[in-house]
PDB file of C-alpha atoms in Angstrom:
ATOM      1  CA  UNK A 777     101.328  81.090 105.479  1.00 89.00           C
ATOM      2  CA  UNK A 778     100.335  81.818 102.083  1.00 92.00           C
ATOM      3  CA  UNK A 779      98.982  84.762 101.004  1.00 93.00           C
ATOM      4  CA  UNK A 780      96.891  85.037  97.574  1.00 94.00           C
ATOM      5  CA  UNK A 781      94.159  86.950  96.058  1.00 93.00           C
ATOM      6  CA  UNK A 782      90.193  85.490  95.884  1.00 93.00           C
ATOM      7  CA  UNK A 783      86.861  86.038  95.727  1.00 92.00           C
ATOM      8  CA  UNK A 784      85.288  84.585  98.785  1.00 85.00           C
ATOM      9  CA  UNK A 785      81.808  85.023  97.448  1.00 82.00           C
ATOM     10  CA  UNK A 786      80.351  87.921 100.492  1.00 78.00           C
ATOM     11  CA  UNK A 787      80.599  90.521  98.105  1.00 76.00           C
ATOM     12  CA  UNK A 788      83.222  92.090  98.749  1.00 82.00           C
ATOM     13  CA  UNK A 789      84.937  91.257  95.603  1.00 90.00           C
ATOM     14  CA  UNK A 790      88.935  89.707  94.768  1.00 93.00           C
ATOM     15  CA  UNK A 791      90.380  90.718  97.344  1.00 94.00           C
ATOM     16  CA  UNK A 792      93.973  89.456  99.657  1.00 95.00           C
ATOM     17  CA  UNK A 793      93.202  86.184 101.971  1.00 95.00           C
ATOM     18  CA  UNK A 794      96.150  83.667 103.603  1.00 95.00           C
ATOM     19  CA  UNK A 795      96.292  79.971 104.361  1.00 97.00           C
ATOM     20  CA  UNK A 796      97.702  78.932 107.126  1.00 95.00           C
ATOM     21  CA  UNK A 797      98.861  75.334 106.255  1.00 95.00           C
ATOM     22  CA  UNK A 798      99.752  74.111 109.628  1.00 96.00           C
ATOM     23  CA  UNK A 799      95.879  74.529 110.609  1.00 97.00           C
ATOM     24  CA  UNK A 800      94.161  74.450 107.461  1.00 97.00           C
ATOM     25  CA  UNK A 801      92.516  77.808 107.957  1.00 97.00           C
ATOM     26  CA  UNK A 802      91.765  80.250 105.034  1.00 96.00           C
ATOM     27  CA  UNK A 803      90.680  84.064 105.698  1.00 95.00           C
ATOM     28  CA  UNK A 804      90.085  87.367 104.110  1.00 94.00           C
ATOM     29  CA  UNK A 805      93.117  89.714 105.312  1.00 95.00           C
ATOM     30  CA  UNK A 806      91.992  92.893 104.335  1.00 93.00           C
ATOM     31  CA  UNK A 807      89.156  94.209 102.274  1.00 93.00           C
ATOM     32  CA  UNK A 808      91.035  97.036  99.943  1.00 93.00           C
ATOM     33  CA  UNK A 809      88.637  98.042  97.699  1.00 93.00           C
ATOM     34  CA  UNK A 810      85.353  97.793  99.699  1.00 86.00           C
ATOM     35  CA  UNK A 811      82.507  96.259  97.147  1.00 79.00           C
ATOM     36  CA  UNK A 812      84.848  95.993  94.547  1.00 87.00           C
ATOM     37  CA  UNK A 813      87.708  94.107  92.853  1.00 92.00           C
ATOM     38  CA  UNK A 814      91.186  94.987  94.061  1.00 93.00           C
ATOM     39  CA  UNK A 815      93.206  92.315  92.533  1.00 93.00           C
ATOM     40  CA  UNK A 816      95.974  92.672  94.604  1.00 93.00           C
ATOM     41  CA  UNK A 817      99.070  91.334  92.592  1.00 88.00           C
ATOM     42  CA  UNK A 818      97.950  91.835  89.391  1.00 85.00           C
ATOM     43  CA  UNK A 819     100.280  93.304  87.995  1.00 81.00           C
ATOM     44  CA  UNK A 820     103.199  92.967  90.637  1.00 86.00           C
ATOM     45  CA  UNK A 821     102.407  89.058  92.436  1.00 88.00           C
ATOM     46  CA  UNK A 822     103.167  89.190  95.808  1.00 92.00           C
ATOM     47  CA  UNK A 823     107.262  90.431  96.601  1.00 91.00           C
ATOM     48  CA  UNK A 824     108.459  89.806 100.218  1.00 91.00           C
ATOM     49  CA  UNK A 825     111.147  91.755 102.425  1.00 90.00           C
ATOM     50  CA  UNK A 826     111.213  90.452 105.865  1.00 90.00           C
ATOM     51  CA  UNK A 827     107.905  90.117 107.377  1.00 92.00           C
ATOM     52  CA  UNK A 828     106.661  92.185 104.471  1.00 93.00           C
ATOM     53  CA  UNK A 829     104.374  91.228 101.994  1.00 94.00           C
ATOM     54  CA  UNK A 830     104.247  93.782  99.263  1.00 93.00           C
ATOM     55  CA  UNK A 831     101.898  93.572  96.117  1.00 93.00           C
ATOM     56  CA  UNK A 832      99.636  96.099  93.604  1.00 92.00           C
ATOM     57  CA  UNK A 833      96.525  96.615  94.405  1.00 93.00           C
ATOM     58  CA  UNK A 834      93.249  98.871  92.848  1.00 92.00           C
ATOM     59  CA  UNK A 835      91.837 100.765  96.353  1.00 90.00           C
ATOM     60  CA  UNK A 836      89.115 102.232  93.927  1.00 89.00           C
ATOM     61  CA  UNK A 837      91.521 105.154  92.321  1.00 85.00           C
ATOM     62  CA  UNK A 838      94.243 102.984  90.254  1.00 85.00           C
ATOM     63  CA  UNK A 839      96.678 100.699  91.364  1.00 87.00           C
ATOM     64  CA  UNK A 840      98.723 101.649  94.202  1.00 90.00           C
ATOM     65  CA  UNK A 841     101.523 100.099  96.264  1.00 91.00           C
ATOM     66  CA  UNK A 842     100.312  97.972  98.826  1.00 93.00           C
ATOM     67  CA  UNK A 843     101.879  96.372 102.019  1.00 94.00           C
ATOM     68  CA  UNK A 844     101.099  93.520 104.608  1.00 96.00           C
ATOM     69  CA  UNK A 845     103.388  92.897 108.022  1.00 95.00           C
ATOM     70  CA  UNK A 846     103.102  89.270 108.844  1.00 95.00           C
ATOM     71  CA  UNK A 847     104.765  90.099 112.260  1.00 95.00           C
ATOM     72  CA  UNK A 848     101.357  91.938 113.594  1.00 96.00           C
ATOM     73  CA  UNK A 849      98.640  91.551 110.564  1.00 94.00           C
ATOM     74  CA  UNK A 850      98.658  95.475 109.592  1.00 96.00           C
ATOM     75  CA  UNK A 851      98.016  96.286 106.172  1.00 96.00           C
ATOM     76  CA  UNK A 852      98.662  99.837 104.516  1.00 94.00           C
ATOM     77  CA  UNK A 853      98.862 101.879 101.192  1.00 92.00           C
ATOM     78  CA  UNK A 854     102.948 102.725 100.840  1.00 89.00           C
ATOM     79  CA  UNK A 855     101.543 106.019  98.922  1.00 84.00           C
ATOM     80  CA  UNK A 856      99.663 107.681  96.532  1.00 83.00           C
ATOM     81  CA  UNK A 857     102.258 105.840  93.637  1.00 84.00           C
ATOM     82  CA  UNK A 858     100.635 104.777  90.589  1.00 84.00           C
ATOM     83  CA  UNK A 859     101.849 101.389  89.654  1.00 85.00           C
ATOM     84  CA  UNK A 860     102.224 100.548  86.233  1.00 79.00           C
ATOM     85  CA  UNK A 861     100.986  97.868  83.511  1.00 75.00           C
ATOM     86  CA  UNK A 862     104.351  96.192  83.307  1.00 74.00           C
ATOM     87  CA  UNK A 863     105.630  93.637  85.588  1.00 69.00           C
ATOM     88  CA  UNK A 864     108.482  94.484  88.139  1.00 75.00           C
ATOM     89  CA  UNK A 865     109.395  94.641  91.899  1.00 87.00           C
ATOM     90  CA  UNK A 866     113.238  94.352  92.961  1.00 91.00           C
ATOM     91  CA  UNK A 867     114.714  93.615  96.531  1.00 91.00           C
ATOM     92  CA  UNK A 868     117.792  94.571  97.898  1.00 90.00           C
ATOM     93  CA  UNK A 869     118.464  93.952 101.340  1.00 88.00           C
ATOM     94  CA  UNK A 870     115.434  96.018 102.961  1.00 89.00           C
ATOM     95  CA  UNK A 871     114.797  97.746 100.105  1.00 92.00           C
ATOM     96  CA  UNK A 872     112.250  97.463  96.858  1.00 92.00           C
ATOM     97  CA  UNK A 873     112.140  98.989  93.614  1.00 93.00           C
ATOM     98  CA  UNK A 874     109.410  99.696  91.863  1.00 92.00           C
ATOM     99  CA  UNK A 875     108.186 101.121  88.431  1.00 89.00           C
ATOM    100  CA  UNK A 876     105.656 104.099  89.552  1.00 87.00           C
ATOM    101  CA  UNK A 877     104.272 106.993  89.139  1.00 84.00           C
ATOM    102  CA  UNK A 878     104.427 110.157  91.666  1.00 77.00           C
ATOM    103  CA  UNK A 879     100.629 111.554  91.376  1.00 61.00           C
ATOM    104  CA  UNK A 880     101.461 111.537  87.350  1.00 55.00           C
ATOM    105  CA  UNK A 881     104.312 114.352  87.968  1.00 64.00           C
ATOM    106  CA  UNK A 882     106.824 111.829  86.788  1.00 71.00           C
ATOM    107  CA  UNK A 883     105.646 109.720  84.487  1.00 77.00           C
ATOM    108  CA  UNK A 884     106.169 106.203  85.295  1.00 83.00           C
ATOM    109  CA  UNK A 885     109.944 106.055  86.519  1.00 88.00           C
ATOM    110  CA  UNK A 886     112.140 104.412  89.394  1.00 92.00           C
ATOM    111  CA  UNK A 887     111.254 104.679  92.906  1.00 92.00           C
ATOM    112  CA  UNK A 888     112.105 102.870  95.747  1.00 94.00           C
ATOM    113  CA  UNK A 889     110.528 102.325  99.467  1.00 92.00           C
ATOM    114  CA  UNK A 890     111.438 101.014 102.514  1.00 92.00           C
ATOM    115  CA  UNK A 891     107.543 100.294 103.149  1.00 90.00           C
ATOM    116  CA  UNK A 892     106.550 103.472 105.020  1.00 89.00           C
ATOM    117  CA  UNK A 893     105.792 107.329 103.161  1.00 88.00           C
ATOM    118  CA  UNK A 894     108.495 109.184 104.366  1.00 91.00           C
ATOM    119  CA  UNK A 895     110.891 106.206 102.624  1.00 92.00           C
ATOM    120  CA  UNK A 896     109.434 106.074  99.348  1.00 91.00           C
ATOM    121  CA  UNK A 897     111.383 108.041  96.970  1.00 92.00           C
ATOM    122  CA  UNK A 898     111.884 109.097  93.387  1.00 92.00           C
ATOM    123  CA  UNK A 899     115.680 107.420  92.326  1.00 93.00           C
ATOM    124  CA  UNK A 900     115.835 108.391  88.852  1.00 89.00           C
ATOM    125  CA  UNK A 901     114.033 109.951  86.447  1.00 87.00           C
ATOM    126  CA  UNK A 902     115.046 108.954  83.245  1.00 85.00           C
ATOM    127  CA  UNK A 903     112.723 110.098  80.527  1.00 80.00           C
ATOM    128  CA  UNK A 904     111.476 113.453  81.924  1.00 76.00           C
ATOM    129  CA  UNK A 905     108.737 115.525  80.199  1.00 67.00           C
ATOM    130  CA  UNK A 906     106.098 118.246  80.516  1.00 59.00           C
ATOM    131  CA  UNK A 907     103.743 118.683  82.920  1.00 58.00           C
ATOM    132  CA  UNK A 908     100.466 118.958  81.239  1.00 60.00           C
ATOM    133  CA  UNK A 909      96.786 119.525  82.574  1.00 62.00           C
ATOM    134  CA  UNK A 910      93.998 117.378  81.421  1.00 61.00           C
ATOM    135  CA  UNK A 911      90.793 117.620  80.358  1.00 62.00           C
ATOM    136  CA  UNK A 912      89.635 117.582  83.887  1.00 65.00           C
ATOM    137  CA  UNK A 913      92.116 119.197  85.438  1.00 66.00           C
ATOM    138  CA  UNK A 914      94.567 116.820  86.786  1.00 62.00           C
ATOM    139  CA  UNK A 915      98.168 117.114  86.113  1.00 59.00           C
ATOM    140  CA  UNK A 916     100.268 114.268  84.368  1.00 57.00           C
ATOM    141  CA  UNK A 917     103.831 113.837  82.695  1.00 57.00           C
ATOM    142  CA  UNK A 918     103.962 113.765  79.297  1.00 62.00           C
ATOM    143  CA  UNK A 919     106.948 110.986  79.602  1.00 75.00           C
ATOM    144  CA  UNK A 920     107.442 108.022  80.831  1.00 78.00           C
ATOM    145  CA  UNK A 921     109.933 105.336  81.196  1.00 83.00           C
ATOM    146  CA  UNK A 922     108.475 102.180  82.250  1.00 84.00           C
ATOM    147  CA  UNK A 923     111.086 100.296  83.943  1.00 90.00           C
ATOM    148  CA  UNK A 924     110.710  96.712  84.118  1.00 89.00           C
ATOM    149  CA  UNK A 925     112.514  93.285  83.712  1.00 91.00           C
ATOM    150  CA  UNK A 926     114.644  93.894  86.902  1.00 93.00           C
ATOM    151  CA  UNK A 927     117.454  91.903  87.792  1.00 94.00           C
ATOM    152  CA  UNK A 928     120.160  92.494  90.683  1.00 94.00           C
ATOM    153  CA  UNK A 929     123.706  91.558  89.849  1.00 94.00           C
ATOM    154  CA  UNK A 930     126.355  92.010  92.962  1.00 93.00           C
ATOM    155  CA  UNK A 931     125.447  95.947  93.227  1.00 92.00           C
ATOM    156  CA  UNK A 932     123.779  96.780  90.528  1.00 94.00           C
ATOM    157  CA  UNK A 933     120.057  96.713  89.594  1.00 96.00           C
ATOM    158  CA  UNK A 934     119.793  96.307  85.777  1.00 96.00           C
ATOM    159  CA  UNK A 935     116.156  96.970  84.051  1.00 94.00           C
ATOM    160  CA  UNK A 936     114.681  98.044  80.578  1.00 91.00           C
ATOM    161  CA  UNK A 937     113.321 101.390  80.122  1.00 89.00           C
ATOM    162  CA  UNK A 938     112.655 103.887  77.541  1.00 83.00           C
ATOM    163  CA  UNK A 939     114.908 106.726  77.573  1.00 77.00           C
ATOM    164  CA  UNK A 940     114.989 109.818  76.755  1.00 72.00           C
ATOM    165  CA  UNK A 941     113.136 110.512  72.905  1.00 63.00           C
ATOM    166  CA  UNK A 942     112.598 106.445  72.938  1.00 54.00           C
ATOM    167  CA  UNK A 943     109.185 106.310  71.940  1.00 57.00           C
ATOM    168  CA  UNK A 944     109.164 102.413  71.026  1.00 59.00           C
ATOM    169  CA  UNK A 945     112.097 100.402  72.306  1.00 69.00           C
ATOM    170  CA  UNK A 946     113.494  99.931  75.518  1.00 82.00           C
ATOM    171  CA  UNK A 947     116.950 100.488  76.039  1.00 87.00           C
ATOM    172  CA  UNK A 948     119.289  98.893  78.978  1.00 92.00           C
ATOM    173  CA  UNK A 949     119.774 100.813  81.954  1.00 92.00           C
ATOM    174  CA  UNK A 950     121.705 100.341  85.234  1.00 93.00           C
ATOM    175  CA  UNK A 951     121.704 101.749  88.835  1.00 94.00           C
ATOM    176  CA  UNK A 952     124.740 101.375  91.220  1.00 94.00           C
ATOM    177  CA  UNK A 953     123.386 100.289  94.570  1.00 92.00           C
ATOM    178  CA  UNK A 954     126.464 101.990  96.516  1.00 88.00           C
ATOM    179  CA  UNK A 955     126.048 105.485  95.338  1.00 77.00           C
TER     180      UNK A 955
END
């Protein structure tokens, strides 16, 4: 199968179909973001881990983590992770990384999930700031790192991000798989 996102013109916006090539059929999988646009992969394409399909999508309040099980057609928010702007989703073994934010307490750092709540985690986080309150009330990070550009070497997952006081350039940073 392939999966993609499309706007199959009943108004219910872009949202994630599949092909099955062996029959020729083409359907919507799951409306996201009922009567709207969800663009699921915009900013992350489509990553999978097993039977998993994992993408970004917009459910109507930002884009969030997404998942798709081939193995029974269920499709689910991972959790309430903000993804961000730049590009990046890393496997290892059963695992993927992913540049996020926690409910903007963390600014955008490095979490990783094994698909369901309880295994999505914070791994590191590298540029850490205030805790502010906006103009409306909601709390956010003042810092962010923005991980991106990840690449897995033997046991090691290498990716930019801006440390600590980087405002404008990314610096290299590494995470040992085995600890």
């Amino acid at each position: 199968r392939l999966y993609f996102d499309a706007n199959g013109g009943t108004g219910d916006g872009v949202e994630l179909w599949a092909h099955d090539t062996a029959t020729g059929s083409t359907w919507q999988v799951y409306d996201i973001n009922g009567g709207g646009d969800s663009d699921p992969g915009m900013y992350t394409g489509f990553t999978a881990v097993g039977t998993k399909i994992y993408f970004g999508a917009n459910d109507g309040n930002g884009h969030r983590l997404w998942v798709h099980d081939t193995s029974n057609g269920a499709t689910w928010s991972v959790s309430n992770l903000l993804l961000t702007a730049y590009p990046g989703l890393a496997v290892v073994g059963s695992t993927l990384y992913v540049a996020a934010s926690g409910a903007g307490l963390n600014g955008y750092e490095l979490w990783k999930t094994d698909g369901t709540v309880p295994g999505t985690v914070l791994v590191v986080d590298i540029n850490t700031g205030s805790i502010i309150e906006d103009w409306m009330g909601n709390l956010e990070s003042t810092s962010n790192s923005y991980p991106h550009n990840f690449v897995v070497i033997g046991d090691k997952l290498f990716f930019s991000a801006a440390g600590p006081g980087i405002l404008v350039n990314d610096e290299l940073w590494w995470l040992d798989l085995n600890a």
